[in-house]
């Protein structure tokens, strides 16, 4: 186990001894009755952390986004987001299946679109058109390479949403990475959005769980749709305890993951056949292109895997490597050495 460097995702982390102790000690109750004190504590803490009236614990980041979309939209509505957005690419068509919503994907820069692109995409009110209802900004943007949304870009998008009466949701699955990278507090971002979701099961290192936060009426609707989508859970304080532990112990240390990602990126950028600008690596996600001389991305990923370094080919020529709690600086050194071997062996 220990000689594998698993860079596939920051979801692969295992609960630490300290987190397992917090799980074992958690006070629990039936959360469908609203009786779980640890879940209630987590929801209150997250509402405060994110500067919103209320928050709801859900099993996954996908469900956080999907209940938010369902709480806001009706069938025939349109959701506007960057083409690299998780809800558009990686939630199994949830917006159309669960909410009857069509998506207007914008071609942004590494997951960040401009207010001009948004303004141009908003539909006039006309019987022919879907109703523009909701906008998602994903911070950090995963498929874009862990991109941090510039705060002024969020503010500009927010102002346009207010002008046009659109609900602005932030998919903050990795909001804490954005905060650590930018030195900003979560509320500096979330003051500009109507609702926000955040994952505990990514870099924060909890086994399961996400939060969605927003105005009380919105959270009441999310609560109903969580039940409808099958995401209401019972003595789930054992997971909320892991999430609380993660907020206490694993948020600031994300800086180590960012440093590891940066070091990996700088080394990879020097290798023949790999195209990567280290300046684009802002957080814990490293995305790079492999040139045809090395074979396809899948070929390269396979050769890396055979040598104990696990990554994901996210396209024909694209590879993603993600740093996290369970990857040490020494393992990054090993990964770099293996990459060197793999590009040389061609
Ligand atoms: C991981 C992720 C999610 C949620 O994923 P789940 O696997 O459903 O928890 C949502 N948004 C982004 C940007 C993500 O990276």
Short mmCIF file of C-alpha atoms and ligand atoms in Angstrom, two decimals, residues 9-11 59-65 84-87 90-91 138-143 171-174 197 199 201-202 209-210 285 320, ligand 1:
data_model
loop_
_atom_site.label_atom_id
_atom_site.label_comp_id
_atom_site.label_asym_id
_atom_site.label_seq_id
_atom_site.Cartn_x
_atom_site.Cartn_y
_atom_site.Cartn_z
CA UNK A 9 -8.08 12.20 -6.61
CA UNK A 10 -8.21 13.87 -3.21
CA UNK A 11 -11.23 11.64 -2.51
CA UNK A 59 -24.14 12.36 1.50
CA UNK A 60 -22.21 13.76 -1.48
CA UNK A 61 -21.20 16.88 -3.34
CA UNK A 62 -23.31 15.78 -6.26
CA UNK A 63 -26.37 15.60 -4.04
CA UNK A 64 -25.55 19.02 -2.57
CA UNK A 65 -25.58 20.51 -6.06
CA UNK A 84 -15.85 22.59 -17.21
CA UNK A 85 -18.42 22.51 -14.38
CA UNK A 86 -18.87 19.33 -12.30
CA UNK A 87 -22.69 19.48 -12.35
CA UNK A 90 -19.84 14.52 -13.71
CA UNK A 91 -23.26 14.26 -12.09
CA UNK A 138 -17.21 26.26 -9.29
CA UNK A 139 -14.49 27.36 -6.87
CA UNK A 140 -11.97 25.84 -7.21
CA UNK A 141 -12.76 24.50 -10.65
CA UNK A 142 -11.80 20.84 -10.82
CA UNK A 143 -11.71 20.11 -14.57
CA UNK A 171 -19.99 24.70 -6.09
CA UNK A 172 -17.36 25.04 -3.38
CA UNK A 173 -16.47 21.35 -3.24
CA UNK A 174 -12.92 22.67 -2.76
CA UNK A 197 -21.90 23.62 -1.40
CA UNK A 199 -17.22 18.69 0.32
CA UNK A 201 -14.60 14.07 1.45
CA UNK A 202 -12.04 15.78 -0.80
CA UNK A 209 -20.26 14.04 3.29
CA UNK A 210 -20.94 17.51 1.97
CA UNK A 285 -4.72 19.72 -8.96
CA UNK A 320 -4.73 14.77 -13.94
C1 LIG B 1 -16.01 16.02 -6.24
C2 LIG B 1 -16.81 17.17 -6.67
C3 LIG B 1 -18.19 17.25 -6.41
C4 LIG B 1 -18.97 16.17 -5.73
O1 LIG B 1 -18.60 14.89 -5.95
P1 LIG B 1 -19.22 13.65 -5.15
O2 LIG B 1 -18.35 12.56 -5.61
O3 LIG B 1 -20.62 13.56 -5.53
O4 LIG B 1 -19.08 13.95 -3.68
C5 LIG B 1 -18.84 18.38 -6.79
N1 LIG B 1 -18.21 19.39 -7.38
C6 LIG B 1 -16.89 19.36 -7.63
C7 LIG B 1 -16.24 20.53 -8.25
C8 LIG B 1 -16.15 18.24 -7.30
O5 LIG B 1 -14.85 18.21 -7.58
#
